[in-house]
Tab-separated table of C-alpha atoms in Angstrom:
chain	number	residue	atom	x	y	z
A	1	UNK	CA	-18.993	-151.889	103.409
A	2	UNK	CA	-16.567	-152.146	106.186
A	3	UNK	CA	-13.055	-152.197	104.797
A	4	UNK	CA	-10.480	-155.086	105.859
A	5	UNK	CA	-7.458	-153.740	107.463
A	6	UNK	CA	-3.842	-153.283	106.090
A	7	UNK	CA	-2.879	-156.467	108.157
A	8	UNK	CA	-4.960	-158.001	104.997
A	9	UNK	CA	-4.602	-155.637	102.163
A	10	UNK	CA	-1.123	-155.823	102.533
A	11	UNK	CA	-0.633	-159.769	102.361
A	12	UNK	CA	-3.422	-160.984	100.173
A	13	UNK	CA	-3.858	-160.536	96.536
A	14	UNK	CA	-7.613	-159.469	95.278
A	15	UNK	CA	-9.210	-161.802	92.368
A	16	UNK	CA	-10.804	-160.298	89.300
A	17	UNK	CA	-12.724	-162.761	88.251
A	18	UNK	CA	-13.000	-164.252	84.698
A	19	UNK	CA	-16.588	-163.189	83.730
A	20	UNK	CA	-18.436	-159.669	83.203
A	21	UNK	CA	-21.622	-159.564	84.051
A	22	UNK	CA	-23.998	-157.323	82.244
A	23	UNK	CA	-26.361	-155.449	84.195
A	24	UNK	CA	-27.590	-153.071	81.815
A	25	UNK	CA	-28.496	-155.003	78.295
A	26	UNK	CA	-32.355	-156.258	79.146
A	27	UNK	CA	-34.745	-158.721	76.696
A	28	UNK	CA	-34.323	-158.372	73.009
A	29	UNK	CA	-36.833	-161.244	72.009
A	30	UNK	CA	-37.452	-159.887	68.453
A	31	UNK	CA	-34.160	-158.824	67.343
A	32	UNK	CA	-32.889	-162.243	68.258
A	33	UNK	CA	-35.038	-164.508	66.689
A	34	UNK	CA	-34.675	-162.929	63.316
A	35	UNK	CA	-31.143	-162.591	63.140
A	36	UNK	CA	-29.927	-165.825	64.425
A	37	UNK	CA	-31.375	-167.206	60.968
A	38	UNK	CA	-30.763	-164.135	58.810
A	39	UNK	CA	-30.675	-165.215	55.353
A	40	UNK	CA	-28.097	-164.305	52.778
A	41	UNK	CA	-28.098	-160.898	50.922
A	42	UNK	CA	-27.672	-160.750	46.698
A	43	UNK	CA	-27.343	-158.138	44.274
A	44	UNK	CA	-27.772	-154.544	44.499
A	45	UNK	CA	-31.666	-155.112	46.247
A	46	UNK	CA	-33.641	-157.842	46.796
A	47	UNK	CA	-36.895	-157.970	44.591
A	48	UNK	CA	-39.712	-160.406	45.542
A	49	UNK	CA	-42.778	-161.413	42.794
A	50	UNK	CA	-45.960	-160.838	44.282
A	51	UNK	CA	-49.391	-161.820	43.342
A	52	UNK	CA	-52.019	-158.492	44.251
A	53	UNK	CA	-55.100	-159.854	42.208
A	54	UNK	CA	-56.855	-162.600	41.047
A	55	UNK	CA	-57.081	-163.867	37.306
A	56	UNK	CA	-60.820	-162.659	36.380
A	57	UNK	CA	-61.210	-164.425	33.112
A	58	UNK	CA	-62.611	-167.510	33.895
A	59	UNK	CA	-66.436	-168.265	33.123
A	60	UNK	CA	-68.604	-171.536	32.209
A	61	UNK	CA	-69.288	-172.259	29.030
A	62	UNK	CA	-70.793	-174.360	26.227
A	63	UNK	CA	-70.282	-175.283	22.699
A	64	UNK	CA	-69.101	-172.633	20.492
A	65	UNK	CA	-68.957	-170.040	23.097
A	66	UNK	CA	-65.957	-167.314	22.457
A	67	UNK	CA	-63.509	-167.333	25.400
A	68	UNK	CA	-61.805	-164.414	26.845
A	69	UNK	CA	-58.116	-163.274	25.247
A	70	UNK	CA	-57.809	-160.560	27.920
A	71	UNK	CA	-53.835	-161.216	28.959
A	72	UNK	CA	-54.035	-160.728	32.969
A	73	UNK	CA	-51.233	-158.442	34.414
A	74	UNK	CA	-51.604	-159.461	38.427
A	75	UNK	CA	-47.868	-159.216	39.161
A	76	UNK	CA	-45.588	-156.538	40.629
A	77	UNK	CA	-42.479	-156.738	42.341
A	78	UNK	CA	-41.612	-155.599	46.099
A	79	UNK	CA	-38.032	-154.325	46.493
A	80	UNK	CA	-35.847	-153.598	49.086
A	81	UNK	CA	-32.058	-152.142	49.435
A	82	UNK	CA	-29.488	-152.851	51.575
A	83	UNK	CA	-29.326	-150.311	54.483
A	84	UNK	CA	-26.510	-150.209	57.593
A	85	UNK	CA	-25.432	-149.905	61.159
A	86	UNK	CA	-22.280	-149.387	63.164
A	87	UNK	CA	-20.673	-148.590	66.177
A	88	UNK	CA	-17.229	-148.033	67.252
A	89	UNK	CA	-14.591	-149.860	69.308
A	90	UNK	CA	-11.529	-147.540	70.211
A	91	UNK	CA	-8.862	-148.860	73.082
A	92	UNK	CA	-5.713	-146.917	74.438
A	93	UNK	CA	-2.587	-148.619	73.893
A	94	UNK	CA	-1.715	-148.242	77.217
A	95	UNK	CA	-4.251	-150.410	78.563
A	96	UNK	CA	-3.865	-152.732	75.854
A	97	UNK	CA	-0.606	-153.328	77.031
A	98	UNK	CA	-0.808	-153.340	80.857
A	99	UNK	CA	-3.638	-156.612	79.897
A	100	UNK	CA	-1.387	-158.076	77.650
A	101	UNK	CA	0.790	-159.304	81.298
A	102	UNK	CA	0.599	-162.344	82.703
A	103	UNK	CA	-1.717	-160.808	85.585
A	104	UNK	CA	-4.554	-160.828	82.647
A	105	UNK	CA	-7.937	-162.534	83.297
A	106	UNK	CA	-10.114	-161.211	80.477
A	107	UNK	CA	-8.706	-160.171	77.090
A	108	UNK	CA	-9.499	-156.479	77.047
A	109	UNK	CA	-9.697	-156.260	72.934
A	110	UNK	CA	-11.836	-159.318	72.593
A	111	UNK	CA	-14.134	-158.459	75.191
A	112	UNK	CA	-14.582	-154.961	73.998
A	113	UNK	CA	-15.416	-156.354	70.592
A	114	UNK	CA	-17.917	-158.814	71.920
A	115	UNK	CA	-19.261	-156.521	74.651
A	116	UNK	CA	-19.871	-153.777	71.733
A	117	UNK	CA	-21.751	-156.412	68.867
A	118	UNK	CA	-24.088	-156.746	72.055
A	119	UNK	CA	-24.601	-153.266	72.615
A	120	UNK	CA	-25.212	-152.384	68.954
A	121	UNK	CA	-27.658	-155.610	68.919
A	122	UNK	CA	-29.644	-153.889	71.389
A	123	UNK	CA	-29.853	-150.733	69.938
A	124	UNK	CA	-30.962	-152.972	66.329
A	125	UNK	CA	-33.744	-154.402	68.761
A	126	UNK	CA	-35.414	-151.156	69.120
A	127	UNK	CA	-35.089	-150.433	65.883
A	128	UNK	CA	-37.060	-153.762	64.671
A	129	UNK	CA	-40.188	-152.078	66.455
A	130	UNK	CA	-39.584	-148.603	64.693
A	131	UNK	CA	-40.947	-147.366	61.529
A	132	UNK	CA	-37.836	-147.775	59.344
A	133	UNK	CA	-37.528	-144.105	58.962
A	134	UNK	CA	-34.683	-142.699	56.722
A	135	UNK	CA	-31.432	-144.691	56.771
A	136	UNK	CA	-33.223	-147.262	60.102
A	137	UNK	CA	-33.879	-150.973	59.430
A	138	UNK	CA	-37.645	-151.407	58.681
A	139	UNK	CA	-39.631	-152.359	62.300
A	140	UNK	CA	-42.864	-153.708	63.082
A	141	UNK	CA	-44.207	-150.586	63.231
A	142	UNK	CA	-43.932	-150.061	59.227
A	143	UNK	CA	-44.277	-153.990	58.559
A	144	UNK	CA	-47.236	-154.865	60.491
A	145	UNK	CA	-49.165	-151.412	59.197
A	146	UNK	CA	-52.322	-150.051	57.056
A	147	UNK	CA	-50.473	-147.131	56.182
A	148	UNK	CA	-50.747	-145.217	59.206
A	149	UNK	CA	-46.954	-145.332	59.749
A	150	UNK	CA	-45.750	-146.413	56.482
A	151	UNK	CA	-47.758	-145.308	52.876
A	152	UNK	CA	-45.060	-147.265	51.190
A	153	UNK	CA	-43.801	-151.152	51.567
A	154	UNK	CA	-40.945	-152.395	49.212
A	155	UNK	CA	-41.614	-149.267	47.465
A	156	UNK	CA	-44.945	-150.242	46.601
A	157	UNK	CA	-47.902	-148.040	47.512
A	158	UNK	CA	-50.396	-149.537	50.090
A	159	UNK	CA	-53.083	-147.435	49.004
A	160	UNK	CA	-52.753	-148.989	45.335
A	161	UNK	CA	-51.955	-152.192	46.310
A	162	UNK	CA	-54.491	-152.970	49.265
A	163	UNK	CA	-53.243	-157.093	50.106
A	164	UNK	CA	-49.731	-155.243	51.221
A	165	UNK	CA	-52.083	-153.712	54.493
A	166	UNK	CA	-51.481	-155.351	57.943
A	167	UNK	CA	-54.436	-155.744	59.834
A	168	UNK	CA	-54.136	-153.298	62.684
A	169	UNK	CA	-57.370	-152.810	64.935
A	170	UNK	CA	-57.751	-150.820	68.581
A	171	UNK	CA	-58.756	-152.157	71.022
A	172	UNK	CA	-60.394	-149.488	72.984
A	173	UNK	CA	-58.066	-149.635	75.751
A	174	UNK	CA	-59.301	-153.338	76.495
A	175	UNK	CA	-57.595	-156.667	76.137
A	176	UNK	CA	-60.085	-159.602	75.527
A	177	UNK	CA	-59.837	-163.082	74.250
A	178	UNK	CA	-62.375	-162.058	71.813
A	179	UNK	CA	-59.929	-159.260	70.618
A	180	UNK	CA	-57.452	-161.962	70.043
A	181	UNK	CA	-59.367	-164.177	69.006
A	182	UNK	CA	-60.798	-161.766	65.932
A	183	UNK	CA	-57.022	-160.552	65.511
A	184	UNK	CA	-55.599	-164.254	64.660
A	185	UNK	CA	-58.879	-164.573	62.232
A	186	UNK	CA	-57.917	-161.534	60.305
A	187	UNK	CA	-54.368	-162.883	59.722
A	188	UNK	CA	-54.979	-166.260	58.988
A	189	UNK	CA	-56.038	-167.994	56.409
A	190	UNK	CA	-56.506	-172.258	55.995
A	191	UNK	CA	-52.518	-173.025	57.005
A	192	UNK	CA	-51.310	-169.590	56.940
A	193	UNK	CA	-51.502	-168.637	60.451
A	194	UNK	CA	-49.422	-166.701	63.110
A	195	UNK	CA	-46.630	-168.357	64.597
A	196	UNK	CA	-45.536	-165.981	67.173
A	197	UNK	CA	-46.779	-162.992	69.347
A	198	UNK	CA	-45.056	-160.079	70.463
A	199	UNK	CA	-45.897	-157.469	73.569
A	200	UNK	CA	-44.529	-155.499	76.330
A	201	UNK	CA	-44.035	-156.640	79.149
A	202	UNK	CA	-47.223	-155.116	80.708
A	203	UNK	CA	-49.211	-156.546	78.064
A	204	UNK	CA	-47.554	-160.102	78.652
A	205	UNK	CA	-49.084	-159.710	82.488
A	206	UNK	CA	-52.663	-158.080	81.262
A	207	UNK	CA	-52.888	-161.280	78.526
A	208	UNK	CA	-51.586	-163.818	81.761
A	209	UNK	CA	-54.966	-162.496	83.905
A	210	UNK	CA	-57.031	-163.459	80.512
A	211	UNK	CA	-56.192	-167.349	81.419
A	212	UNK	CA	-57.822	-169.607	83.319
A	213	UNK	CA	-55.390	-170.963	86.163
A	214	UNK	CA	-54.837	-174.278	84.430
A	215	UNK	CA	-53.924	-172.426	81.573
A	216	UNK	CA	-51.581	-170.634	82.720
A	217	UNK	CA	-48.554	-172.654	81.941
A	218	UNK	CA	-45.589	-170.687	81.021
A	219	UNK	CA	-42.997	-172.301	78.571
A	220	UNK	CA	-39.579	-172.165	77.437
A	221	UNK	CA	-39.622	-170.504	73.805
A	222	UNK	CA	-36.021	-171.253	72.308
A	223	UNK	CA	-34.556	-168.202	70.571
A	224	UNK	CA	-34.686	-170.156	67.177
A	225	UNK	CA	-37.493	-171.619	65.325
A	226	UNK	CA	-36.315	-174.975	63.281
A	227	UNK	CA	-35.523	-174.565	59.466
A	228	UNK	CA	-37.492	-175.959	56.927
A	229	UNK	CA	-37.037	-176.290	53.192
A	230	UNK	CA	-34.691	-173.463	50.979
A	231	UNK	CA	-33.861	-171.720	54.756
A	232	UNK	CA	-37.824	-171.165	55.347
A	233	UNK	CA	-38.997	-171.239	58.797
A	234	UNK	CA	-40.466	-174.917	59.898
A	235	UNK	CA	-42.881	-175.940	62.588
A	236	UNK	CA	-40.915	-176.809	65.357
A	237	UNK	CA	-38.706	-174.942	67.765
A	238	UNK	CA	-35.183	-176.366	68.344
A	239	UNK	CA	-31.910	-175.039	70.206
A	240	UNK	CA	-30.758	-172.161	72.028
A	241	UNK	CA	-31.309	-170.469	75.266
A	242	UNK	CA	-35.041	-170.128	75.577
A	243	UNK	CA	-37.559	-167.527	76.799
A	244	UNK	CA	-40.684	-167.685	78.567
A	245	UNK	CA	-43.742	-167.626	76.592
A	246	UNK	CA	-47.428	-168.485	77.295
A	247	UNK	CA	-48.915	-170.056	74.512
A	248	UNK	CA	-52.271	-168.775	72.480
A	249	UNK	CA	-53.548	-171.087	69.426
A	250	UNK	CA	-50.757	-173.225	69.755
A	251	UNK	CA	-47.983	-170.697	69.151
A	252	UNK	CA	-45.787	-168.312	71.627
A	253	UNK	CA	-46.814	-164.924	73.152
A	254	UNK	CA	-43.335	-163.425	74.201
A	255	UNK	CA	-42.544	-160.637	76.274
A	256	UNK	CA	-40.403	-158.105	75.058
A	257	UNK	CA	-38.871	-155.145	76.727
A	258	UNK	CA	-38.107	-153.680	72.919
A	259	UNK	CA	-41.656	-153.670	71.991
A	260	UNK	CA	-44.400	-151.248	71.741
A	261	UNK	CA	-45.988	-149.417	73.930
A	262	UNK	CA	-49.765	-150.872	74.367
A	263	UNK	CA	-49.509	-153.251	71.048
A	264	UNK	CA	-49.668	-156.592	71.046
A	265	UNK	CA	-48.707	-158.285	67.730
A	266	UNK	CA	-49.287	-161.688	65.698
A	267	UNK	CA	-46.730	-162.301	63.143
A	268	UNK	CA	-45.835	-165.129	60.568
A	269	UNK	CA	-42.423	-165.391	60.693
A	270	UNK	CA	-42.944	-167.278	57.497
A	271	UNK	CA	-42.940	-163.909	56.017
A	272	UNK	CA	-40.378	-162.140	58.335
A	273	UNK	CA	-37.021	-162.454	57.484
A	274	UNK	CA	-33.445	-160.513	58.406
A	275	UNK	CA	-31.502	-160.466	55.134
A	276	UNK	CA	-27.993	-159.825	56.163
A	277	UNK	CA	-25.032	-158.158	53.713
A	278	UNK	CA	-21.735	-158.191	55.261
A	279	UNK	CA	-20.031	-155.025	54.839
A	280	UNK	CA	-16.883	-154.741	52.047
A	281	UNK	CA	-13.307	-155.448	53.301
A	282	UNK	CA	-14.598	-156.254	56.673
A	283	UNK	CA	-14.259	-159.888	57.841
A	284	UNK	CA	-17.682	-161.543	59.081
A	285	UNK	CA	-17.641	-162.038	63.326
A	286	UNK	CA	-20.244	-163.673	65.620
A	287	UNK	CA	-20.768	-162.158	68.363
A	288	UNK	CA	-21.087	-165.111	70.652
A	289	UNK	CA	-19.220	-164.408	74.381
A	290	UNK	CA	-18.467	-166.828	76.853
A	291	UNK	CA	-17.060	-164.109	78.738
A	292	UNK	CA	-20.215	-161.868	79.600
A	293	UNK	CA	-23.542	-163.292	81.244
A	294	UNK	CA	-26.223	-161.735	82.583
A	295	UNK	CA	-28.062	-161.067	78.673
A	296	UNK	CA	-30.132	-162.411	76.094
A	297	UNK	CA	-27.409	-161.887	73.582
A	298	UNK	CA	-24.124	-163.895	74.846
A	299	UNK	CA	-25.180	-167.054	72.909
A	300	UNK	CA	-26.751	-165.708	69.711
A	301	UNK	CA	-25.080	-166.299	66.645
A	302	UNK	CA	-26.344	-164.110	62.731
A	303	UNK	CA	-25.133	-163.814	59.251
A	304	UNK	CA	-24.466	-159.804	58.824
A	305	UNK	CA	-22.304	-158.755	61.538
A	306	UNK	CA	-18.902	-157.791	60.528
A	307	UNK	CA	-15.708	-155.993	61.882
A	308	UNK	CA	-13.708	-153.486	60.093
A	309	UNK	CA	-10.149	-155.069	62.365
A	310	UNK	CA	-8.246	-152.531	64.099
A	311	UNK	CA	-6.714	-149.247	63.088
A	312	UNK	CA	-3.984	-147.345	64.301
A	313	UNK	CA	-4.647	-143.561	65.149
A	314	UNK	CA	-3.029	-141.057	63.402
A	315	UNK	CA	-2.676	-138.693	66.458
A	316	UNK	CA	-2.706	-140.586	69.743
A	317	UNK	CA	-1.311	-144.089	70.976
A	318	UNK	CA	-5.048	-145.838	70.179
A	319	UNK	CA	-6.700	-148.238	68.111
A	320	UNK	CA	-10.383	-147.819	66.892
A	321	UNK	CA	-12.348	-150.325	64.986
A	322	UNK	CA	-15.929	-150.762	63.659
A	323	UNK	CA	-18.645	-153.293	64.174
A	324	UNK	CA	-21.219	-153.026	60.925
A	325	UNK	CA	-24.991	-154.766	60.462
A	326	UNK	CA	-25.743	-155.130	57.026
A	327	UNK	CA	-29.119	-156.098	55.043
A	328	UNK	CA	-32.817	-155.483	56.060
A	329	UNK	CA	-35.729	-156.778	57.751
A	330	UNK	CA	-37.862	-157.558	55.093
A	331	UNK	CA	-41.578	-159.134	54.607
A	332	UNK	CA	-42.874	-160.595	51.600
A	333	UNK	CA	-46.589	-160.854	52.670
A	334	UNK	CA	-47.365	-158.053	55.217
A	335	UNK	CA	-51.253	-159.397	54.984
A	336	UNK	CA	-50.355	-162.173	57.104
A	337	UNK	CA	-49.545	-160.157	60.474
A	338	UNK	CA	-51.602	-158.324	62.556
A	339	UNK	CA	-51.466	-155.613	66.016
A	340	UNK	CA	-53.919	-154.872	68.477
A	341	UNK	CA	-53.272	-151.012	69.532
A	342	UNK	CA	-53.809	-149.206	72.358
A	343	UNK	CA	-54.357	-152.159	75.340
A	344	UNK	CA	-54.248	-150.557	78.720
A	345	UNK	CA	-56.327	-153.203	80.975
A	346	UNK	CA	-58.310	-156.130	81.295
């Protein structure tokens, strides 16, 4: 680019101007959803009843027949602890004060906070597709699983107790409707059914050549589905800046740049929840910033994020801080998502 001469650089001012525009942060369509209605965190863990067997007592009978007294034990209880992220925010104090004149467009400190809760949301959206492996967040990978990634679930053994399996079927390198079509029947069951699908963003494409041109209507998917009764998800989708889905048995198939590699899943986020724990002597933020555009992330708001305020260091004229993520991604019914492995083509 041709510079202007001095005849210019010497008489007119240059404008900053009052927005930073992310170019690096791409889709985080998972990590999103489930934290902008995070549920609350209590106690020490989180245990969840669950049902793994039927009552097996019952029988027909007539006059003085002698019933059963066998007491059925068909309960056990999933649990989960708390686990944690964070990432650091450290300013000099010389810049801090060269932004605090009256020249100042953007306020460094706040836009360094906010700039860093996005960065540490993306690197949370990668790991909601891992397999939860030592101190990580659980991920689809160990959620939506038959024991191939993850043996345990809530520390409950998937080998003992069978209903906790995912279904999780290859496809043979082949995306069909059929595929789909047997996936959603493995996962549903009467009104329990998938309410969302999740794929790369090749898969998103492959699944696009699968419809017929008049069904190929792409739609905007808000980033929230509505709340129903005691913070459980509802039916409808409400709010929020959308992304582009196209639909398959009346729910979403979303594109996402976090997800797997070949998989396409079907989840019911009935049974997918972020429970978020603020960290201790921290004060609760939301990372919301009207200052950066350009990202998924600038108008999602979560329980669970918290910041640590600044500190002075004890050795050079700078203040660090820390944001945290607190809780888990937890499901209470694994049985009830599915993933189709492997897709290469059409």
């Amino acid at each position: 680019m041709a510079a202007l001469g001095t005849r210019v650089t010497t008489t007119t001012q240059s404008k900053l101007m009052p927005k930073l525009v992310d170019t690096i942060l791409n889709s985080n369509v998972l990590a999103s959803r489930v934290l902008v209605k995070a549920s609350k965190w209590n106690g020490e863990r989180m245990k969840f009843p669950i049902k793994y067997a039927k009552n097996t007592t019952g029988a027909s009978f007539s006059g003085f027949d002698t019933f059963s007294t066998t007491a059925t034990d068909n309960r056990v209880n999933l649990e989960y602890v708390p686990k944690f992220y964070h990432m650091d925010v450290a300013l000099p104090l010389d810049e801090l004060s060269a932004n605090q004149t009256e020249e100042k467009v953007l306020d460094l400190a706040k836009l360094e906070v906010a700039s860093t809760a996005q960065d540490m949301a993306d690197d949370i959206g990668t790991l909601f597709y891992g397999t939860g492996t030592g101190k990580d967040f659980l991920g689809l990978e160990a959620i939506v699983d038959d024991a191939t990634n993850a043996s345990t679930i809530g520390t409950l053994s998937r080998t003992t107790y069978s209903t906790l399996n995912s279904t999780v079927t290859a496809s043979s390198g082949v995306l069909s409707l059929a595929k789909m079509s047997t996936l959603y029947n493995a996962a549903a069951s009467g009104s329990q059914k998938p309410t969302l699908g999740l794929c790369s963003e090749t898969i998103f494409a492959l699944y696009e050549q699968l419809l017929q041109p008049q069904e190929r209507i792409a739609k905007d998917v808000p980033m929230m589905k509505s709340m129903g009764n005691m913070g459980k998800v509802g039916t409808g989708y409400i709010g929020g800046t959308g992304f582009t889905g196209l639909f398959y048995k009346g729910f979403p198939v979303l594109a996402d740049e976090k997800s797997t590699s070949g998989v396409l899943y079907f989840v019911n986020e009935d049974f997918l929840d972020f429970y978020a724990l603020p960290v201790a002597m921290t004060e609760a933020i939301k990372y919301r910033s009207q200052d950066i555009e350009g990202n998924d992330y600038s108008s999602v708001e979560g329980l669970g994020f918290s910041w640590s305020g600044w500190m002075k260091s004890q050795n050079s004229a700078s203040i660090v801080g820390h944001v945290y993520l607190g809780g888990e991604l937890i499901s209470v019914n694994p049985k009830r998502h599915a993933k189709l492995t492997g897709i290469t083509s059409v």
